[in-house]
Coordinates of C-alpha atoms in Angstrom, one line a residue:
X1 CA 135.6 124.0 59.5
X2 CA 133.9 127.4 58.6
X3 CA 136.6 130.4 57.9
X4 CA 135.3 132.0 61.1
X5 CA 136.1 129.6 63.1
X6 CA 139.3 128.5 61.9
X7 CA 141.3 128.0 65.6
X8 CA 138.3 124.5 66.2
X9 CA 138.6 120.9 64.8
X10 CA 135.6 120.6 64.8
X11 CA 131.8 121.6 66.5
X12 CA 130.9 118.1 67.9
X13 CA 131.1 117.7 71.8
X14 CA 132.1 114.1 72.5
X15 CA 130.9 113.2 76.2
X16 CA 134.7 112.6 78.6
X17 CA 132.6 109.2 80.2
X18 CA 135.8 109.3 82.7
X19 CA 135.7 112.5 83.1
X20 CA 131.9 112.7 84.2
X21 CA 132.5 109.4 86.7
X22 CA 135.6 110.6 88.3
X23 CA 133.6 114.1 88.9
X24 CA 130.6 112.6 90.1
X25 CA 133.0 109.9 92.4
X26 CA 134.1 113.4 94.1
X27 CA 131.0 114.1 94.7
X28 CA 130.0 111.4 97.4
X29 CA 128.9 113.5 100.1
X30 CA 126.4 115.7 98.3
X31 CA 124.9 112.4 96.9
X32 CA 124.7 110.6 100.4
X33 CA 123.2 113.7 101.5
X34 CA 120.4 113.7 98.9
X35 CA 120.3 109.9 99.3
X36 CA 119.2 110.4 103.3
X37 CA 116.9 113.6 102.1
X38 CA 115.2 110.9 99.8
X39 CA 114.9 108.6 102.7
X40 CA 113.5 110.7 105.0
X41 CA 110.3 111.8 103.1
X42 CA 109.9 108.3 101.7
X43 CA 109.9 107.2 104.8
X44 CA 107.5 109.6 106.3
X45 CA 105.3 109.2 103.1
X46 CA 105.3 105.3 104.0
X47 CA 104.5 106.3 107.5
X48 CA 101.8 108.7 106.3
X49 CA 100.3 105.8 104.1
X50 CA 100.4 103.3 106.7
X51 CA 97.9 105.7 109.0
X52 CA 96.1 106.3 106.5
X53 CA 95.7 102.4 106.0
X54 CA 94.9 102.0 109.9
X55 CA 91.9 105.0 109.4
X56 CA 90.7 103.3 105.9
X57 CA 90.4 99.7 108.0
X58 CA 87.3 101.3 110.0
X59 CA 84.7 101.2 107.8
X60 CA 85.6 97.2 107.1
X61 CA 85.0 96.8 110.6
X62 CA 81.6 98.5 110.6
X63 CA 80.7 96.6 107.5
X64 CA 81.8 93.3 109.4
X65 CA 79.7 94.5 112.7
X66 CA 76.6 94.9 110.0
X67 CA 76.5 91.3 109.1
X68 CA 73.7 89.3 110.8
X69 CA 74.7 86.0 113.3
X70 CA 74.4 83.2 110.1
X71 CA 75.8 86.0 107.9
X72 CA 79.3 86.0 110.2
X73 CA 79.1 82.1 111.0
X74 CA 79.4 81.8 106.9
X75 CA 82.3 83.9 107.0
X76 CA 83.7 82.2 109.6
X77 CA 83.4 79.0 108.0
X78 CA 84.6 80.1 104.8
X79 CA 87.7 81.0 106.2
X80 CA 88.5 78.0 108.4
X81 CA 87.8 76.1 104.9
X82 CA 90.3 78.4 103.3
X83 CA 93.0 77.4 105.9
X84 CA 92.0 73.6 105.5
X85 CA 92.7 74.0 101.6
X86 CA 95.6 75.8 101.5
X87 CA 97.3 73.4 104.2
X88 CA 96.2 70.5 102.3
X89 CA 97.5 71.9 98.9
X90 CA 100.6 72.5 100.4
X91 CA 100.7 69.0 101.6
X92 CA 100.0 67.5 98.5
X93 CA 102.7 69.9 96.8
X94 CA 105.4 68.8 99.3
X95 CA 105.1 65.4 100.8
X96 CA 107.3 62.9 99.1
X97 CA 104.7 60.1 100.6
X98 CA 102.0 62.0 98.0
X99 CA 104.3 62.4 94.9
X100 CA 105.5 58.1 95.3
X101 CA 104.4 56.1 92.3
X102 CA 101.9 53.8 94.2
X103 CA 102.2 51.0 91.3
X104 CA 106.2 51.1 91.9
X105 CA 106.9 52.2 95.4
X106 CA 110.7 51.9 96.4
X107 CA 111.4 51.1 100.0
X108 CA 114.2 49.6 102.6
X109 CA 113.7 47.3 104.9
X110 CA 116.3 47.0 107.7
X111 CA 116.2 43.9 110.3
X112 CA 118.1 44.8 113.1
X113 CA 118.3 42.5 116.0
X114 CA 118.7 43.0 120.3
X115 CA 121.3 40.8 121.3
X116 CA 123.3 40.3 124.8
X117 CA 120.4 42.0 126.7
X118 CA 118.7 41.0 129.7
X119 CA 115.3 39.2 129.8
X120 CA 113.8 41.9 132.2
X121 CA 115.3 45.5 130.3
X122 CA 114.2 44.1 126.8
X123 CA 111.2 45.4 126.0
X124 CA 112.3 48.8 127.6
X125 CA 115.1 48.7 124.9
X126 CA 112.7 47.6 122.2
X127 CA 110.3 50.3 122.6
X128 CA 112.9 52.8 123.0
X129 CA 114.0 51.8 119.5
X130 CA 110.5 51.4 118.0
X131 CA 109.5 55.1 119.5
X132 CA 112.8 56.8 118.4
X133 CA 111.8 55.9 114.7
X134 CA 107.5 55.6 114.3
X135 CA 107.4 59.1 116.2
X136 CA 109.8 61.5 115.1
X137 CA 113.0 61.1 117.0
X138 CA 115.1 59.2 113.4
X139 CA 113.5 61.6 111.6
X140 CA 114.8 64.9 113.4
X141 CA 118.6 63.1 113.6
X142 CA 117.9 63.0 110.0
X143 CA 117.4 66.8 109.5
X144 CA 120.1 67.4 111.7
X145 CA 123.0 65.2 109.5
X146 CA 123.9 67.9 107.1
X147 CA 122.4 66.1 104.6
X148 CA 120.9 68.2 102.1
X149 CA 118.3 65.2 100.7
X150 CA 116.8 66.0 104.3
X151 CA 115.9 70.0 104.2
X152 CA 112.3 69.3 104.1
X153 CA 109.3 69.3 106.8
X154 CA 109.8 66.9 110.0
X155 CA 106.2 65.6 109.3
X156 CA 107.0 64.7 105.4
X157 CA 110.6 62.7 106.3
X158 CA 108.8 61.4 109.4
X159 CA 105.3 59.7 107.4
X160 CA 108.2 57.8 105.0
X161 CA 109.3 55.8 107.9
X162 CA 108.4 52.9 110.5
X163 CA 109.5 50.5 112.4
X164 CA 107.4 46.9 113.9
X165 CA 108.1 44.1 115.6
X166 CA 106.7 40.2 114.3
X167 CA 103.9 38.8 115.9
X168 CA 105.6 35.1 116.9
X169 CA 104.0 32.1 117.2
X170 CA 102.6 30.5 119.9
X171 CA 105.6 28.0 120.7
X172 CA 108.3 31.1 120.4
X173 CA 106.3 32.5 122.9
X174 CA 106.7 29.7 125.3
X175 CA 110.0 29.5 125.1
X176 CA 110.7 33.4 126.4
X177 CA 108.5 32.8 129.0
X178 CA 109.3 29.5 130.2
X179 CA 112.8 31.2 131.1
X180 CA 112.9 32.2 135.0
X181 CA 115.8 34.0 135.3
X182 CA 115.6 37.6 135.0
X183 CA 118.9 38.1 134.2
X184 CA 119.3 35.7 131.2
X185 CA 120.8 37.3 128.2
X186 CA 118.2 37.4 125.1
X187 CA 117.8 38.5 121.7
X188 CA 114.9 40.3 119.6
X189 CA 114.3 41.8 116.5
X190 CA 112.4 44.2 114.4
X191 CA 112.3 45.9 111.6
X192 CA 112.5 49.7 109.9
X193 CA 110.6 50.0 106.7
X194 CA 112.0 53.0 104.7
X195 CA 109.9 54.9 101.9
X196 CA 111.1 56.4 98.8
X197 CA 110.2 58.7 96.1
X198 CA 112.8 56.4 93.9
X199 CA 115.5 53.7 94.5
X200 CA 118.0 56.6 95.1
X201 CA 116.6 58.2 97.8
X202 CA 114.8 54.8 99.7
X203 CA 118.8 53.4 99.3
X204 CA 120.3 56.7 100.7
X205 CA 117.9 56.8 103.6
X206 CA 118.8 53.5 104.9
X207 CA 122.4 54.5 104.7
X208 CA 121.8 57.4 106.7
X209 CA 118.9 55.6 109.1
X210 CA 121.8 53.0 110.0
X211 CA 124.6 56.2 111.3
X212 CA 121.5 57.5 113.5
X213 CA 120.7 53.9 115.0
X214 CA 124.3 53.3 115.7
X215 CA 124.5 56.9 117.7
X216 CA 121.1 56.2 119.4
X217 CA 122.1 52.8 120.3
X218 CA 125.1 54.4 123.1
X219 CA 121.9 56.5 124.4
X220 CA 119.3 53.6 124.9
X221 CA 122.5 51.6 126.9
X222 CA 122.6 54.2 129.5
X223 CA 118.9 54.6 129.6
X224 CA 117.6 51.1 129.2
X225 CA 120.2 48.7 129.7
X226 CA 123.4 46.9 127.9
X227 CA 122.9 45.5 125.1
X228 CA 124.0 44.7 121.1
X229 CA 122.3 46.6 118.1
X230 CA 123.2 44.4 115.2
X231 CA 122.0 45.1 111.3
X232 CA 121.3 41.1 110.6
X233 CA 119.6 42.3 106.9
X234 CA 119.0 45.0 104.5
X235 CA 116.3 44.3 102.1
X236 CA 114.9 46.4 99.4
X237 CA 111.8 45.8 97.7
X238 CA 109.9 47.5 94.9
X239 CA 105.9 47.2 95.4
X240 CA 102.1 47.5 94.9
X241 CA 101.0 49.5 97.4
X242 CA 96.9 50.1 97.2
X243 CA 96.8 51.7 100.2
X244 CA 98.9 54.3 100.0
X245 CA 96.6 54.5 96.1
X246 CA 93.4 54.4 98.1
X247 CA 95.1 57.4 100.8
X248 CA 96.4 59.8 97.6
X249 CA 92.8 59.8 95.9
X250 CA 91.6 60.3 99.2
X251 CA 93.6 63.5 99.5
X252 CA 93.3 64.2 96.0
X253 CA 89.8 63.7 96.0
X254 CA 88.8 66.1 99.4
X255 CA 90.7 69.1 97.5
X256 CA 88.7 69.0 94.4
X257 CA 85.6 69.1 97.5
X258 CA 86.7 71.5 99.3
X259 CA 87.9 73.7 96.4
X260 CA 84.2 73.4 94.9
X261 CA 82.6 74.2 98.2
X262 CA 84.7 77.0 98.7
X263 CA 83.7 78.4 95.9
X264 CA 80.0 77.4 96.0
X265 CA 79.8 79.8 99.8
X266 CA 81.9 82.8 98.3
X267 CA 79.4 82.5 94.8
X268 CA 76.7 82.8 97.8
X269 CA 78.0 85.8 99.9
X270 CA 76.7 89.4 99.7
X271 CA 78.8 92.0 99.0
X272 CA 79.8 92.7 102.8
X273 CA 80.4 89.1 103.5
X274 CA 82.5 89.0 100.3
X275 CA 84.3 92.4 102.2
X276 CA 84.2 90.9 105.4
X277 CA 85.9 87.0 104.0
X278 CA 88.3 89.2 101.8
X279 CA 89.6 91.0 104.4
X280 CA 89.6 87.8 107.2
X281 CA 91.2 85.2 104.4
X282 CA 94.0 88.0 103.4
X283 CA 95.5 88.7 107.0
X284 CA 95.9 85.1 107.5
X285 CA 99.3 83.9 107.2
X286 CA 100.8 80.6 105.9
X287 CA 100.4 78.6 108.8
X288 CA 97.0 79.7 109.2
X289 CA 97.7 82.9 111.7
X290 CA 97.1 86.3 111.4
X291 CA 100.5 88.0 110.3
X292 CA 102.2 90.8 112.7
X293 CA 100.9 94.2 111.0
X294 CA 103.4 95.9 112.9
X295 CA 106.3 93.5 111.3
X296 CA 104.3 94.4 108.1
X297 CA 104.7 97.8 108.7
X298 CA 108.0 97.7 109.7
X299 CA 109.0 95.9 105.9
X300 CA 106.9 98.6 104.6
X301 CA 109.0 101.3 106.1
X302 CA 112.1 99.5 105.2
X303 CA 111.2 99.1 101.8
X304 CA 110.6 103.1 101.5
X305 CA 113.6 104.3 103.6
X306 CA 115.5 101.7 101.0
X307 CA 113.4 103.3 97.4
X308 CA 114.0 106.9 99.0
X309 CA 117.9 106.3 99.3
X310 CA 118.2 105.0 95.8
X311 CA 115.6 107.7 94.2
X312 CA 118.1 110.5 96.1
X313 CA 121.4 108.9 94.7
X314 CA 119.5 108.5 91.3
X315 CA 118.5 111.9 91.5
X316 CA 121.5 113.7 92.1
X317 CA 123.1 111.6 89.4
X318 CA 120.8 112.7 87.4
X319 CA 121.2 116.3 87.8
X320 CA 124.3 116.0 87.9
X321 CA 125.0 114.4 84.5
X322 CA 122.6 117.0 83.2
X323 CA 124.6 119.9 84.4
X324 CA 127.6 118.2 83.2
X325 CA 126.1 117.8 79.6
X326 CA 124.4 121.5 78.8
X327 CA 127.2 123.6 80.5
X328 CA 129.3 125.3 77.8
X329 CA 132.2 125.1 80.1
X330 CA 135.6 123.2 79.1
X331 CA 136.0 120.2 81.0
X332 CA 138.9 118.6 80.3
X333 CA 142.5 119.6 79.2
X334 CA 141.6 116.1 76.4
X335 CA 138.6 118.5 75.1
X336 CA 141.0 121.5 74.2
X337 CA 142.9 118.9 72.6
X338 CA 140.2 117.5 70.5
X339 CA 138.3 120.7 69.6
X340 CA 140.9 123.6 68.9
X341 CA 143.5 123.9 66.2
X342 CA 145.9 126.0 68.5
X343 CA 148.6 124.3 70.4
X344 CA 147.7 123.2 74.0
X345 CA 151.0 122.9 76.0
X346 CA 148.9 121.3 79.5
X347 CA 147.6 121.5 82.5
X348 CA 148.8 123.7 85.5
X349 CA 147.7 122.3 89.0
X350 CA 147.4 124.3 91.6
X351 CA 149.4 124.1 94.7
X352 CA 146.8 122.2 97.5
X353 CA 145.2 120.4 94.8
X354 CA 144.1 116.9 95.4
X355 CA 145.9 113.8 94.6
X356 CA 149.7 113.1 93.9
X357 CA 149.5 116.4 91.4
X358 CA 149.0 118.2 93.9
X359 CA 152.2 117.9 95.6
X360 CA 155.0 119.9 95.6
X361 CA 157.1 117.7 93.0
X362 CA 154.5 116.8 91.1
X363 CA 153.3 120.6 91.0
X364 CA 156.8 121.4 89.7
X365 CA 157.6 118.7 87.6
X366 CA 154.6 119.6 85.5
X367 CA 154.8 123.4 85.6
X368 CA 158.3 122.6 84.0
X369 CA 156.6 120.2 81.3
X370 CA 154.6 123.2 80.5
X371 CA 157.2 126.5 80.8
X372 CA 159.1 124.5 78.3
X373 CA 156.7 124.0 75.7
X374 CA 156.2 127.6 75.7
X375 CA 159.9 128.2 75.7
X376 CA 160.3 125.9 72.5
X377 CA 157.7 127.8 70.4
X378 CA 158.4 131.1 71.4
X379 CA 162.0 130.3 70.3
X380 CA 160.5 128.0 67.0
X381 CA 158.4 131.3 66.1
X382 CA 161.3 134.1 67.0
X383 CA 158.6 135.8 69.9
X384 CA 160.2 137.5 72.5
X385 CA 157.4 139.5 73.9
X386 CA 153.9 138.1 74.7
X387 CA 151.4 138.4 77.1
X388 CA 149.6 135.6 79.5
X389 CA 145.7 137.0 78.2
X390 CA 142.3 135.3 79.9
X391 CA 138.8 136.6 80.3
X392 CA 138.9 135.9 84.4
X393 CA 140.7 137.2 87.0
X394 CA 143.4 135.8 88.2
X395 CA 143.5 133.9 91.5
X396 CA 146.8 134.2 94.3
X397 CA 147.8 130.8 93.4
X398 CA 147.5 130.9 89.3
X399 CA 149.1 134.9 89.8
X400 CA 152.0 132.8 91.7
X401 CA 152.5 130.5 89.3
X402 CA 152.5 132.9 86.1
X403 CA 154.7 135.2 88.1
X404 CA 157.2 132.0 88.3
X405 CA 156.3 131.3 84.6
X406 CA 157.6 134.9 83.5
X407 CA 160.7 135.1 85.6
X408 CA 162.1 131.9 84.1
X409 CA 161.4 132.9 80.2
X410 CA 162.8 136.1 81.0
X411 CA 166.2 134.0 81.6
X412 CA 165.9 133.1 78.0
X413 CA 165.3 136.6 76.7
X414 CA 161.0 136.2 76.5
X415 CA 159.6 138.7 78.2
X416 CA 155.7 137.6 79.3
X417 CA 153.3 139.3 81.3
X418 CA 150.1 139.2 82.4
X419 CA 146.6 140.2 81.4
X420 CA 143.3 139.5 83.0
X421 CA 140.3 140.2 81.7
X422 CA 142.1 140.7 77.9
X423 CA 139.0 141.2 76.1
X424 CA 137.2 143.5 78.0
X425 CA 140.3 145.9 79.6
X426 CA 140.4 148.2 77.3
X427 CA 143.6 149.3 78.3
X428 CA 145.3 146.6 77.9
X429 CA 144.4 146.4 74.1
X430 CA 147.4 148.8 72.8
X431 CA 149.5 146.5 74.8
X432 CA 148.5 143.3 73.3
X433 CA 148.3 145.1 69.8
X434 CA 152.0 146.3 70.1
X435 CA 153.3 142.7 71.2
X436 CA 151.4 141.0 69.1
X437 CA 151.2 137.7 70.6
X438 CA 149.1 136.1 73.5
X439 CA 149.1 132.8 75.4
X440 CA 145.7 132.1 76.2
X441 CA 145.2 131.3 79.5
X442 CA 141.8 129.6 80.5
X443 CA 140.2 127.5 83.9
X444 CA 139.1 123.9 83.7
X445 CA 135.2 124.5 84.2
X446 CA 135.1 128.0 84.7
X447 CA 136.1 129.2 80.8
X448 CA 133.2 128.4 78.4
X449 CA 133.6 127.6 74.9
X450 CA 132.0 130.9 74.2
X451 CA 134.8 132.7 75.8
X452 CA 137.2 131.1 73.8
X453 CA 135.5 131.7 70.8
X454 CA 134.8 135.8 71.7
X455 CA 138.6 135.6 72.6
X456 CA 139.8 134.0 69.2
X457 CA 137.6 136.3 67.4
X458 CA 139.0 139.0 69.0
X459 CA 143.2 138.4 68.6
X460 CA 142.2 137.6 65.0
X461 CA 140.6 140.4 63.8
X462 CA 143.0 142.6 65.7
X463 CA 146.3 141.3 64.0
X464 CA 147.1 139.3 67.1
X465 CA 148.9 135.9 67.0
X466 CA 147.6 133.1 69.8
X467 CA 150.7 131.2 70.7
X468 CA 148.4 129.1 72.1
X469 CA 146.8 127.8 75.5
X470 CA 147.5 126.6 78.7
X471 CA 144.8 125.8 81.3
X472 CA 145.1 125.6 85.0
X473 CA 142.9 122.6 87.0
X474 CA 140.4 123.7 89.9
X475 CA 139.9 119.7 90.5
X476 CA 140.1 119.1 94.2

């Protein structure tokens, strides 16, 4: 270091990161307080915007009104066309039907039979069955297993499944009705054809098909009459299937239309039908309905009350940290470690301080750390008269404490007093001059590094030895 400043390590200022978070922790109610500030006038900017939204929306509508009859009926057919596309894109996206390899379709087929029911409640029971699964009843006992191969549109699981009876011959037939009694037992059976995208799934869907039969069986008894569900055969089958070929270039081939007319009618609009589509396609929601604009609003206000509650946290953070950085005041009882020569014998907490320091033991036990370290190099250097010198004055507590200081080395034959204001009193200099040592006294962000300096300077060039420092904590 430079001769002048022979008392510092060195002039670098290395940044107490612990320091700075455990200040800025103690901090948490001015930073909730800017953090609600921020929210309030993002949130009445938000609200500001939004009526200014509602105000800009007129002059659409007067351009809408302006269009002629065939000018709004093109609109208006552009739109539903819109809608038509973007439901069938979606269907096409998420159908498993539409993604199935046509040239190896994977399916299940289940032959269950009616046994022990009566002649007169069988069909009643058969079309309770045949119902349950062709038009959506298997399909939502399906959603509703748990199973998560099944968190997908009713309409897509329900178009992978059906169920049929055989057309019998003519001699079967005569049989079933040459019986008169009404009450003989008979048996039926038909059959549930299951679809899927791969072996997997078809195999895992009869699995599960079979638990919902068996629970919907107990239902149809009480509804239809006693009977037997019995699974006589599982079957699966891997086939050609040109229908469901022809059906997915059918859907395939009505996009690429509709896509191209679409865009032939908006190629064709003038600029307010362009406005006037713009406007009607965008406020229509997924499903083809125009979305809330008050639940739009209300997201929009959330999303600003949210932004203004982390920009007012951010904020005072930010200011903060800035403070923190430029002030030239000493922060930490580590940073009079790291940047002076002279010895630093700790850190005096005041009485009513916060945290387990600041109570009564505590308080004493390190008051005692600190009288002793001053009593060991007052007795290593052969002082016996100094004074306790900063450039503040003094508060009731630190006076208290210095007092308490004093009256214990005077035990040992040190006599210490007090001076505040050491570099500026004038007439305290003769004093400090005569006993020739000082203890230099500072306050955890209240001394600068400045003061310290001025103060050094000043016991220097005047013949005056500094014992060194202690520092007492305003930390709360």
């Amino acid at each position: 270091m430079d001769k002048r400043y022979s008392w510092k390590r060195t002039e670098d200022i290395e940044v107490d990161l612990a320091d700075l978070l455990r200040r800025l922790y103690r901090k948490w109610k001015q930073a909730a307080a800017c953090a609600v500030a921020g929210a309030v006038v993002l949130s009445g900017y938000g609200w500001m915007k939004g009526g200014d939204g509602k105000d800009a929306a007129a002059p659409g509508t007067a351009e809408e009104a302006s269009l002629t009859e065939e000018e709004a009926q093109g609109v208006a057919e552009a739109v539903q066309l819109k809608r038509e596309t973007g439901s069938l894109e979606a269907y096409l996206e998420n159908s498993i039907l539409m993604q199935a390899d046509p040239y190896h379709k994977d399916k299940v087929i289940l032959l269950y039979c009616i046994d022990h029911a009566k002649r007169q409640e069988l069909p009643r029971i058969m079309e309770s069955y045949l119902n349950y699964v062709v038009n959506g009843g298997a399909a939502d006992a399906l959603k509703k297993s748990g199973s998560s191969a099944w968190k997908m549109d009713k309409s897509y699981l329900a178009e992978l499944m059906t169920a049929y009876q055989k057309t019998y011959s003519s001699p079967y037939q005569v049989v079933v009705e040459d019986a008169a009694d009404a009450n003989m037992q008979v048996e039926a059976l038909f059959y549930v054809e299951l679809t899927g995208k791969n072996a997997s799934m078809a195999g895992q869907m009869a699995k599960d098909m079979q638990s919902v039969l068996e629970t919907y069986a107990g239902r149809v008894m009480k509804q239809s009459g006693s009977h037997k569900l019995v699974l006589v055969d599982v079957a699966k089958s891997v086939t050609v299937d040109s229908g469901l070929q022809a059906q997915q270039r059918d859907k395939r081939a009505l996009l690429s239309s509709n896509q191209a007319s679409l865009k032939a009618m908006t190629d064709a609009f003038s600029k307010g039908q362009m406005e006037a589509y713009q406007e009607e396609a965008g406020n229509e929601g997924e499903d083809g309905q125009e979305e809330d604009t008050d639940n739009g609003n209300k997201g929009l206000g959330i999303k600003y009350i949210f932004l203004g509650f982390a920009g007012g946290i951010f904020a005072y953070c930010g200011v903060f940290t800035c403070l923190y950085l430029f002030r030239d005041t000493v922060k930490s009882s580590g940073e009079m470690k790291r940047m002076y020569q002279f010895p630093f014998y700790g850190e005096l907490f005041l009485k009513g301080g916060g945290g387990k320091l600041g109570e009564p033991d505590a308080y004493s036990r390190r008051r005692a750390q600190v009288l002793n370290r001053i009593r060991l190099a007052c007795k290593k250097q052969g002082v016996a008269w100094l004074y306790a010198a900063s450039d503040f004055l003094y508060g009731e507590q630190e006076k208290e404490c210095l007092d308490s200081i004093a009256g214990q080395l005077a035990g040992w034959g040190i006599k210490m007093e007090m001076a505040e204001n050491a570099s500026l009193d004038t007439a305290l200099w003769d004093g400090l001059a005569e006993a020739g040592n000082v203890l230099l006294v500072c306050r955890i962000g209240t001394t600068t590094r400045q003061m310290i300096d001025d103060a050094m300077e000043f016991y220097l060039d005047n013949g005056i030895s500094v014992l060194g420092a202690v520092a007492f904590s305003q930390d709360k």
